[in-house]
Tab-separated table of C-alpha atoms and ligand atoms in Angstrom:
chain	number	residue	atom	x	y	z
A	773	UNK	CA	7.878	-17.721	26.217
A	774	UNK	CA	10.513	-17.706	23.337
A	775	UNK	CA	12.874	-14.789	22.112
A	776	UNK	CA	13.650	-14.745	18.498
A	777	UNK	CA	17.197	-13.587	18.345
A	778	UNK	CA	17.903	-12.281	15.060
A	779	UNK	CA	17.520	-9.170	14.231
A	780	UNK	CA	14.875	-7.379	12.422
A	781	UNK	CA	15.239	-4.244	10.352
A	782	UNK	CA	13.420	-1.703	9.162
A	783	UNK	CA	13.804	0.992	6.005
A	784	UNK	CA	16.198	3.598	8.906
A	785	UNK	CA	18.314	0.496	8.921
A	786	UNK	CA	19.709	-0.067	5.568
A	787	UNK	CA	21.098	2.130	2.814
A	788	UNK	CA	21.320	0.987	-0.989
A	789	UNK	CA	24.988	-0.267	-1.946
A	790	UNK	CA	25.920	0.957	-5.326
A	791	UNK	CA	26.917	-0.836	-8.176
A	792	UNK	CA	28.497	-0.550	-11.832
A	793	UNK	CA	26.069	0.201	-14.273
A	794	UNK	CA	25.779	0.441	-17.854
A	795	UNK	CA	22.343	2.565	-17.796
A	796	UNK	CA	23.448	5.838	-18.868
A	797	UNK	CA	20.076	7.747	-17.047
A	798	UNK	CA	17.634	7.179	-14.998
A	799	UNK	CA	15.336	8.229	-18.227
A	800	UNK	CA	16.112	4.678	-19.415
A	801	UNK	CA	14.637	2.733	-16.306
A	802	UNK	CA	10.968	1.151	-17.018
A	803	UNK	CA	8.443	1.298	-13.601
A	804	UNK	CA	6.102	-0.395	-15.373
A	805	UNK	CA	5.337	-4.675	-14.506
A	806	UNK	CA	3.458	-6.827	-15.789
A	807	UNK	CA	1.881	-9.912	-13.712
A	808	UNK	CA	-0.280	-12.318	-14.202
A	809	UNK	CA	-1.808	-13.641	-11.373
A	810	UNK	CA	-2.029	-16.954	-9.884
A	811	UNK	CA	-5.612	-17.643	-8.990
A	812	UNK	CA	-7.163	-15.434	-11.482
A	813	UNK	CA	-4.981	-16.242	-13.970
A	814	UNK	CA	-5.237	-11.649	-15.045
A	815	UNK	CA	-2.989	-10.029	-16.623
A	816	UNK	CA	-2.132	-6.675	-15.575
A	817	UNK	CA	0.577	-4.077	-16.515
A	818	UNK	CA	1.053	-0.909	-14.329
A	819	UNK	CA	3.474	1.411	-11.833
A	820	UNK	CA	2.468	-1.140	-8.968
A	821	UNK	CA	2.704	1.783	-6.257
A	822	UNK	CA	-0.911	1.753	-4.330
A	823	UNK	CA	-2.282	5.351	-2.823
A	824	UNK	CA	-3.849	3.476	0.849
A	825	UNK	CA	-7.691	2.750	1.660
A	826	UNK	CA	-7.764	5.836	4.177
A	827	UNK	CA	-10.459	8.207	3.606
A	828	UNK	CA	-8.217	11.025	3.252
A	829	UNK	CA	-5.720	9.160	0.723
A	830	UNK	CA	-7.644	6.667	-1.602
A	831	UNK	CA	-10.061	8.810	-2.603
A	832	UNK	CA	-12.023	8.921	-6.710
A	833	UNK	CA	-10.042	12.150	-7.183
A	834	UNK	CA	-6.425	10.541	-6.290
A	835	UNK	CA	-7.320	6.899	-8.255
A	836	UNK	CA	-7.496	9.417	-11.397
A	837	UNK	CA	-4.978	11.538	-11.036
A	838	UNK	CA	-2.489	8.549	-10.339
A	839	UNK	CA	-3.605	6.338	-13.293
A	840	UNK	CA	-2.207	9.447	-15.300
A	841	UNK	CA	0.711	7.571	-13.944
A	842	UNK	CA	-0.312	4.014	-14.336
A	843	UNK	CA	-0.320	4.305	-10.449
A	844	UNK	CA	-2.680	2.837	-8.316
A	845	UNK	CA	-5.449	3.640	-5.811
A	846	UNK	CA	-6.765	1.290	-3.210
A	847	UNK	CA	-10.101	3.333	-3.137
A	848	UNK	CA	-11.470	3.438	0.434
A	849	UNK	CA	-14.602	1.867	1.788
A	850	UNK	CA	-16.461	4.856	3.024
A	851	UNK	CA	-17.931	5.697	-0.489
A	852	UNK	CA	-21.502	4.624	-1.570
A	853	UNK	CA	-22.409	2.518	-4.697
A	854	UNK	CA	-24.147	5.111	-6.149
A	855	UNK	CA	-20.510	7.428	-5.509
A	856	UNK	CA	-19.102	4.336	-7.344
A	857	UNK	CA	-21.372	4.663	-9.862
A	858	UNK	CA	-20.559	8.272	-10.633
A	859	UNK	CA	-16.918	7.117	-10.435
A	860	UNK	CA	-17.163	4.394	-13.307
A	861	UNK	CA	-19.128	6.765	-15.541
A	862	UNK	CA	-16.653	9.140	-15.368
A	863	UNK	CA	-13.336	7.435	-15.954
A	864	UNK	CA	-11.984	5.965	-19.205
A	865	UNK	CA	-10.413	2.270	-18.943
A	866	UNK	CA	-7.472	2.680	-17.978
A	867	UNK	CA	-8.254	4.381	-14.542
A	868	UNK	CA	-10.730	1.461	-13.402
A	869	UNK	CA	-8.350	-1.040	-13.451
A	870	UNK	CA	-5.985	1.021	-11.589
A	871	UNK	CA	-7.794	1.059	-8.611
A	872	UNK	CA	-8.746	-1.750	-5.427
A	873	UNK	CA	-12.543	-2.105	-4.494
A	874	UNK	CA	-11.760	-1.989	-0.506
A	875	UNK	CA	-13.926	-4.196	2.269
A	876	UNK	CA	-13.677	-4.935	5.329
A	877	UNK	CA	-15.402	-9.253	6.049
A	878	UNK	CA	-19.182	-8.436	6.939
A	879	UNK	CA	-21.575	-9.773	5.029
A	880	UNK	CA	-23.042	-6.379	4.250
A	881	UNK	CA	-19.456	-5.781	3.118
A	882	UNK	CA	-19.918	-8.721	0.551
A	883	UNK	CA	-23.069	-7.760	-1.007
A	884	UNK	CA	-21.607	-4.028	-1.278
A	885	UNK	CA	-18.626	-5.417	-2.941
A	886	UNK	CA	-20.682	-7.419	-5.269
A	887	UNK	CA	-22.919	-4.353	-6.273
A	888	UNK	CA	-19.284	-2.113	-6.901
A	889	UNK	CA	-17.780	-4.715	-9.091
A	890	UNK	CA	-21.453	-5.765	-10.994
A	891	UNK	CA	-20.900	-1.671	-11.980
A	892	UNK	CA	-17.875	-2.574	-14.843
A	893	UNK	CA	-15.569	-5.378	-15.776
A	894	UNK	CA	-13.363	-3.368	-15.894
A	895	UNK	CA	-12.668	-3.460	-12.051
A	896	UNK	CA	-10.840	-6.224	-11.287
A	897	UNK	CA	-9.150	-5.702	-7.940
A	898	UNK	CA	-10.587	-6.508	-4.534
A	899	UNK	CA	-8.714	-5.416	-1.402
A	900	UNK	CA	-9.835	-7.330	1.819
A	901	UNK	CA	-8.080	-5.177	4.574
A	902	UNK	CA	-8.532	-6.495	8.093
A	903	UNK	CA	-6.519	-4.694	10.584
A	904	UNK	CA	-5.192	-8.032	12.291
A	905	UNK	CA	-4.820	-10.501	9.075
A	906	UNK	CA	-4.183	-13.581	11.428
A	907	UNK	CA	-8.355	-14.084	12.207
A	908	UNK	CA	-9.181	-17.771	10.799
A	909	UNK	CA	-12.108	-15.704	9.621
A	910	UNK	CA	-10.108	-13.550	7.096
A	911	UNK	CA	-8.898	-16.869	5.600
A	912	UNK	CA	-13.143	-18.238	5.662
A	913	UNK	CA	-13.604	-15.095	3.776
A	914	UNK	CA	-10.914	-14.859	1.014
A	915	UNK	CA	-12.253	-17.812	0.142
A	916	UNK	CA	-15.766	-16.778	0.340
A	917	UNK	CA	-14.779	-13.998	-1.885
A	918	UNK	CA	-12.437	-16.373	-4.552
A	919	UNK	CA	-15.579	-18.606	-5.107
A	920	UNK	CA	-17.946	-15.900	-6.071
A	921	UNK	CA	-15.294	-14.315	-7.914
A	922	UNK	CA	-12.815	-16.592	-9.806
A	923	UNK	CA	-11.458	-13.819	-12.141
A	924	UNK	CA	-10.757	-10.690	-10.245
A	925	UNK	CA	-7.951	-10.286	-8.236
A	926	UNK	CA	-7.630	-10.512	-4.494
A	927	UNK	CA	-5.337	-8.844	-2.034
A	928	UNK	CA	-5.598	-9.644	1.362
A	929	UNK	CA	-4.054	-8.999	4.943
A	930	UNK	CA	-2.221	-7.614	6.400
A	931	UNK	CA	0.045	-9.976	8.039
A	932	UNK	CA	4.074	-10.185	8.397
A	933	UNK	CA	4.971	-13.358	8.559
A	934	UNK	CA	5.911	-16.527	6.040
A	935	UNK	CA	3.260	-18.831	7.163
A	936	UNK	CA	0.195	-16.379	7.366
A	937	UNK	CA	1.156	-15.276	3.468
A	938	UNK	CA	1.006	-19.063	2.640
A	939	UNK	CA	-2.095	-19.654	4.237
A	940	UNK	CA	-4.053	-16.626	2.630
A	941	UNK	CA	-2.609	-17.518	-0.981
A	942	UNK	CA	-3.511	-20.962	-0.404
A	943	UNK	CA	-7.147	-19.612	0.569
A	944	UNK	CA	-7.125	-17.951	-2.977
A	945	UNK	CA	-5.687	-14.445	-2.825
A	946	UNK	CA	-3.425	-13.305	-5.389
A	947	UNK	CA	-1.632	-10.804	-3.523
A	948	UNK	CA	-1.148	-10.374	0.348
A	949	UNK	CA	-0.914	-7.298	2.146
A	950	UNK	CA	2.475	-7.060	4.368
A	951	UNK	CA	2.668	-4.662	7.488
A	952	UNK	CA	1.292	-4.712	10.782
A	953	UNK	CA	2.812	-1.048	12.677
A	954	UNK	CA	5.089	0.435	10.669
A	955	UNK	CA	2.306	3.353	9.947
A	956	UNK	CA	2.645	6.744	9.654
A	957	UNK	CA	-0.465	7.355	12.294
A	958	UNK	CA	-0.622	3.976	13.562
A	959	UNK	CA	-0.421	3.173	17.067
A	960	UNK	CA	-0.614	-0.319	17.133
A	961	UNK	CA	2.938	-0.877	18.355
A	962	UNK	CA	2.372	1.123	21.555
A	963	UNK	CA	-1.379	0.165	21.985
A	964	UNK	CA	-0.293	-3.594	21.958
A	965	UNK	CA	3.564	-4.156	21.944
A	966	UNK	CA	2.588	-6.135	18.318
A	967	UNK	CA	4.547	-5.926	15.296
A	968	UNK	CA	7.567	-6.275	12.809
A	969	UNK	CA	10.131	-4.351	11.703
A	970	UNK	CA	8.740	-3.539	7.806
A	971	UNK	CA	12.211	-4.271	5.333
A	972	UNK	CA	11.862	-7.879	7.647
A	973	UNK	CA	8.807	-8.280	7.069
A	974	UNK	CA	8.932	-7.363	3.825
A	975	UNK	CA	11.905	-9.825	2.580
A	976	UNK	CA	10.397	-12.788	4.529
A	977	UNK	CA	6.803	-12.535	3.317
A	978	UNK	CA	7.975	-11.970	-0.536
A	979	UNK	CA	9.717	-15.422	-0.468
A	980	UNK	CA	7.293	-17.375	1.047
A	981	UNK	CA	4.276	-15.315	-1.371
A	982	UNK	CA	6.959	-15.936	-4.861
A	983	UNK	CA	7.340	-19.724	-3.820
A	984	UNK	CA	3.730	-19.956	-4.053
A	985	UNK	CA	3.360	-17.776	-7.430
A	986	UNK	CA	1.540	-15.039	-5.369
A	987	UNK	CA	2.476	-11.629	-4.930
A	988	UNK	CA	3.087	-9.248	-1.975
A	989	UNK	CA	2.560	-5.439	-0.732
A	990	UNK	CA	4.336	-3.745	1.652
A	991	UNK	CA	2.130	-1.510	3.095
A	992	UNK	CA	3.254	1.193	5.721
A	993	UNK	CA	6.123	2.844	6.817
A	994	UNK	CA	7.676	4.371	3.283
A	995	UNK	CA	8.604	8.047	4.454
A	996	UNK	CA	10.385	9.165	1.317
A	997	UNK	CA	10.819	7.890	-1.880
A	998	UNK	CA	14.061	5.864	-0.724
A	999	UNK	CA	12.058	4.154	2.049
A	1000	UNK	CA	9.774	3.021	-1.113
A	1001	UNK	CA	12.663	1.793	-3.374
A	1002	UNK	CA	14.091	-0.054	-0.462
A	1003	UNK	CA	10.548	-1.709	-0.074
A	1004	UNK	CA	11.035	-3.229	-3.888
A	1005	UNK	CA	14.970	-3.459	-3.225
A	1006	UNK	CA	13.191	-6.050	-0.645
A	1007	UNK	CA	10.904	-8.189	-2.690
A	1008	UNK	CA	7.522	-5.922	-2.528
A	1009	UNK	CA	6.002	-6.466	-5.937
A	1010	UNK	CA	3.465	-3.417	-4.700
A	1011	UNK	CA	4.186	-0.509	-2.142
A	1012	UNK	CA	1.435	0.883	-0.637
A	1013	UNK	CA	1.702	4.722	0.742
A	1014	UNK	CA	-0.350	6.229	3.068
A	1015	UNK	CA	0.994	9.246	4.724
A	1016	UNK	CA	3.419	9.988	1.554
A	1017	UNK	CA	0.382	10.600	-0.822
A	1018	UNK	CA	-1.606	12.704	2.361
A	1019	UNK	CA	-2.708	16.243	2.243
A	1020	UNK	CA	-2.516	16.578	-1.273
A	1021	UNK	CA	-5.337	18.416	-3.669
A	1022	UNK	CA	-6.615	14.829	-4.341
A	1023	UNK	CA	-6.267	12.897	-1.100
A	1024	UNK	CA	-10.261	14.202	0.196
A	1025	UNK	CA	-8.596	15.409	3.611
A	1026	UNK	CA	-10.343	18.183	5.625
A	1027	UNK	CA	-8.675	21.401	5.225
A	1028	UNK	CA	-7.955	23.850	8.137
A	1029	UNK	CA	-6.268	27.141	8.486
A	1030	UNK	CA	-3.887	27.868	11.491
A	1031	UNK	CA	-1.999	30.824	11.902
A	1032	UNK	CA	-2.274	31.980	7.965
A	1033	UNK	CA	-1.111	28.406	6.974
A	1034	UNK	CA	-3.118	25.866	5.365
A	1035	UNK	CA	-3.176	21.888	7.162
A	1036	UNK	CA	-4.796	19.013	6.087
A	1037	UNK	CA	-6.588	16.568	8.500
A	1038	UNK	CA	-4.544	13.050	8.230
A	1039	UNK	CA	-6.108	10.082	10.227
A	1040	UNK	CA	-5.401	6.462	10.508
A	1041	UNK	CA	-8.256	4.109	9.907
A	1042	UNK	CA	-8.518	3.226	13.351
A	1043	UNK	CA	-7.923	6.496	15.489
A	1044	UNK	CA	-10.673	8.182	17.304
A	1045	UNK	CA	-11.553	10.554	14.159
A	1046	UNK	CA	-12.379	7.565	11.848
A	1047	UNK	CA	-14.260	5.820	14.237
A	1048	UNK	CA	-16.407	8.853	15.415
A	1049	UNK	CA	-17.145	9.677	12.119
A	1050	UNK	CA	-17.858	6.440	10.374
A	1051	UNK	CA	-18.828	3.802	13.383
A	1052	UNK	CA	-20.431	6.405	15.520
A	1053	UNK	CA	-17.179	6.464	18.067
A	1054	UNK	CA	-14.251	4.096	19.610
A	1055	UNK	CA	-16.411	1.076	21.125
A	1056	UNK	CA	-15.616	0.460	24.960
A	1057	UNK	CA	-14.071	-2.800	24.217
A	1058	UNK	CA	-11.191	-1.331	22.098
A	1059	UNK	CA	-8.697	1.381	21.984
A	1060	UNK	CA	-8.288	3.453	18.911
A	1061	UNK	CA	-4.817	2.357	17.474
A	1062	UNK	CA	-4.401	5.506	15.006
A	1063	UNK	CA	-3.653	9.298	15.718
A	1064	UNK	CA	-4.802	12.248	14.242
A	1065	UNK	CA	-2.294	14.642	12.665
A	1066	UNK	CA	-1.984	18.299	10.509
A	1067	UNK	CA	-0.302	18.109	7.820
A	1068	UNK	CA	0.740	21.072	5.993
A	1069	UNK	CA	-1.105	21.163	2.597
A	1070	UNK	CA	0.829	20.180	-0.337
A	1071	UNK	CA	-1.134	21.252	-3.677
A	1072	UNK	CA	-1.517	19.206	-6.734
A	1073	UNK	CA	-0.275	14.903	-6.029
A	1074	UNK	CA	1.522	15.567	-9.639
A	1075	UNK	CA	4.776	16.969	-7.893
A	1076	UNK	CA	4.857	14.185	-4.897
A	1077	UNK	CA	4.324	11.292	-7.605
A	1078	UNK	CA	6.724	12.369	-9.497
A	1079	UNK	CA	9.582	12.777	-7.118
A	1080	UNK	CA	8.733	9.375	-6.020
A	1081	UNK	CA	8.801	8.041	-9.346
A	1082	UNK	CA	12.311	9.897	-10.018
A	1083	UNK	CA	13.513	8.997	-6.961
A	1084	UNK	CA	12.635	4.732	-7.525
A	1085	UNK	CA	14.255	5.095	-11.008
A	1086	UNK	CA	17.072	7.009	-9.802
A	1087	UNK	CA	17.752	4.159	-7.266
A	1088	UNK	CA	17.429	1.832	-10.104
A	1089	UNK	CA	20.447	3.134	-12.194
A	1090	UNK	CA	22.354	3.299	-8.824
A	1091	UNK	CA	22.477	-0.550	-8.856
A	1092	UNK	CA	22.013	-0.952	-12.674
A	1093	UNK	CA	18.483	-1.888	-12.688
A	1094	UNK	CA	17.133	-1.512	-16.019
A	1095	UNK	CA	13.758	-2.314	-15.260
A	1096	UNK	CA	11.785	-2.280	-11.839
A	1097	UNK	CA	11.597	-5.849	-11.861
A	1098	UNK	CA	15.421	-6.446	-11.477
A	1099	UNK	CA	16.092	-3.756	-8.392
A	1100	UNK	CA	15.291	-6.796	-5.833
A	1101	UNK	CA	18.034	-9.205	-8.135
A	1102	UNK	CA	20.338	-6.102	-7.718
A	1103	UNK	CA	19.752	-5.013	-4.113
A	1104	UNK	CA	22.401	-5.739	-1.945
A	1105	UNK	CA	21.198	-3.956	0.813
A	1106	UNK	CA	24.017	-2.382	3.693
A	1107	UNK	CA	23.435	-2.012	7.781
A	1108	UNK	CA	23.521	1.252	9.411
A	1109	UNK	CA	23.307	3.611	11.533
A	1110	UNK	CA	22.712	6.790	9.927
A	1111	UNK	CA	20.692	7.717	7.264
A	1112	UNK	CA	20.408	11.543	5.528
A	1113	UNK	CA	22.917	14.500	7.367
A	1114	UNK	CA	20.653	16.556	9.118
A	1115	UNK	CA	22.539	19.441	10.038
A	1116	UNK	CA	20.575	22.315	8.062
A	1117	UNK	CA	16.680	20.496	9.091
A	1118	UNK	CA	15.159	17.597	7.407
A	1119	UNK	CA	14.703	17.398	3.913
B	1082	5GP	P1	1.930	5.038	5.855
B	1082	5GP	O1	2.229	4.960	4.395
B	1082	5GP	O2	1.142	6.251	6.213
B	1082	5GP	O3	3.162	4.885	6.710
B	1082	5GP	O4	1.049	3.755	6.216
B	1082	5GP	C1	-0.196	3.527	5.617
B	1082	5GP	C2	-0.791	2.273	6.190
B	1082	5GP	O5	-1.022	2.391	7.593
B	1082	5GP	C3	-2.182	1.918	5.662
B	1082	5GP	O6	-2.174	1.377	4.379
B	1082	5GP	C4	-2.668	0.940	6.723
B	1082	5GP	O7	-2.178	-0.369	6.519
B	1082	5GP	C5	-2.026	1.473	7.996
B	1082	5GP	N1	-3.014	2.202	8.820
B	1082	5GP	C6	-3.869	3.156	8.434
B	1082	5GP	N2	-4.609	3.608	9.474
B	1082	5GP	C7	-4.219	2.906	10.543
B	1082	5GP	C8	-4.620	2.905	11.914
B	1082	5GP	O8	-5.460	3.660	12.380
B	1082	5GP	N3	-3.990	1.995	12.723
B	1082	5GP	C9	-3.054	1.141	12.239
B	1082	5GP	N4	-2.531	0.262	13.070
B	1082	5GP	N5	-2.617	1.151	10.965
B	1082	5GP	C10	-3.202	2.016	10.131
């Protein structure tokens, strides 16, 4: 046994420091990066915030509603290829490459992937989302997928530490997926004790990706649109948000009334509710490690992406970042221990 004694910190940890500026308004700061990727050499230009693979987030409805935004969605894996189909008929360019084919490492999950993508060229991202990233048969697989696809672009996790990233980019992914806990209705951390604080995780798997020429996403844990500016502050070059970008008009949730008030069903992927309804219940060799919550319904995603995208560019001309890309070069991030003043209820 070993006890790693520095400490780890997550988003509630740090605040932004501020620093001179010359940007006059936040009007002025550009979201938008461009990347080419290292094993598929693609090119790609976008707002490189991802709505999550949860069947009541990434849904057809939210991947076009956020491309309005040059946002993306990480469409989940519950839809058919004929639901695919209907999808790619009914979008105009620049929605389809704004959005992540999602699989899981089966080999029905190959041959569905292969049928998605065979539907346009015009998809080009593959998301391989494992729950526990540090299988030696995710790595088998990422490279399973890189051979039969040299030019698309593959994410893969999730892990949270240096030498994990370096082994899945090595394997052939493009991007890795960083966060293992810090969800909204995850209960991994009290199912099994594992995890990492997310800003650490974060900061230590973006160095390790950039020295390699691949690319990161912090996925999980963003509970406001500072949380998500603090996840680029970092080193993210994507943030993905679940529970931020739940029980909207888009996000596919069920909706219930309560009391005159309208809630939206919000699940993690691996609660009871997902497994009931897509794997015919929780197996007796596992726990679920995701809860079930109501949120309260929120309309239209156009207000929520917005304030995030105000809020990120707002943070921007705090430090003087003129451009997404520089926030991480002008982060200088500050311990402590209090965040937003809570006196009159949360925000
Ligand atoms: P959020 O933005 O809601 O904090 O986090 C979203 C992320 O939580 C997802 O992208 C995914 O990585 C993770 N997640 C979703 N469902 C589950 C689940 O049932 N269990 C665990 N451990 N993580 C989940």
């Amino acid at each position: 046994m070993r006890i790693e004694q520095e400490l780890k910190l997550g988003f509630k940890d740090v605040l932004f420091r501020p620093k001179r500026s010359t940007l006059k308004s936040r009007s002025q700061v550009n979201l938008t990066r461009d990347f080419t990727f290292k094993h598929s050499g693609r090119q790609w230009s976008g707002v490189p915030i991802i709505a999550a693979n949860m069947d009541s987030v990434g849904s057809f409805a939210m991947a076009k509603a956020l491309a309005k935004h040059g946002v993306m969605t990480a469409v989940h894996k519950h839809y058919s290829v004929e639901d695919w189909a209907e999808f790619v008929k009914s979008s105009d360019n620049n929605t389809l490459n704004k959005v992540m084919v999602s699989t899981g490492t089966s080999d029905a999950d190959f041959e569905k992937t292969k049928e998605i993508l065979a539907l346009s060229d015009e998809i080009i991202f593959i998301c391989i989302d494992i729950a526990n990233g540090y299988s030696e048969h995710l790595v088998d697989y990422v490279e399973r997928v890189r051979a039969q696809f040299p030019d698309k672009v593959i994410s893969a996790g999730n892990v949270v530490t240096g030498d994990m990233v370096e082994e899945l980019i090595l394997a052939g992914a493009d991007i890795v997926k960083v966060g293992i806990g810090p969800g909204s209705v995850c209960t991994t951390r009290v199912k099994t004790g594992v995890g990492y604080p997310q800003l650490s995780a974060i900061i230590e798997c973006a160095d390790a990706a950039h020295g390699l020429g691949g690319r990161i996403v912090g996925d999980g844990g963003c509970t406001c649109p500072g949380d998500v500016s603090k996840a680029f502050g970092g080193g993210a070059d994507f943030v993905m948000l679940g529970g931020m970008l739940a029980a909207h008009e888009e996000s596919g949730g069920e909706l219930i009334q309560q009391n005159g008030e309208t809630f939206m069903k919000f699940y993690g992927m691996s609660s009871q509710s997902a497994m009931d309804k897509h794997s015919g219940g929780v197996a007796n060799y596992r726990a679920a490690e995701g809860k079930t919550v109501l949120l309260p319904y929120k309309g239209p995603v156009e207000h929520s992406i917005q304030d995030i995208l105000g809020g990120v560019r707002s943070t921007c001309t705090y430090v003087g970042a003129a451009q997404l890309k520089e926030l991480t070069k002008r982060t200088t991030f500050i311990r402590v221990q209090e965040q937003e003043n809570n006196v009159y209820g949360k925000e």
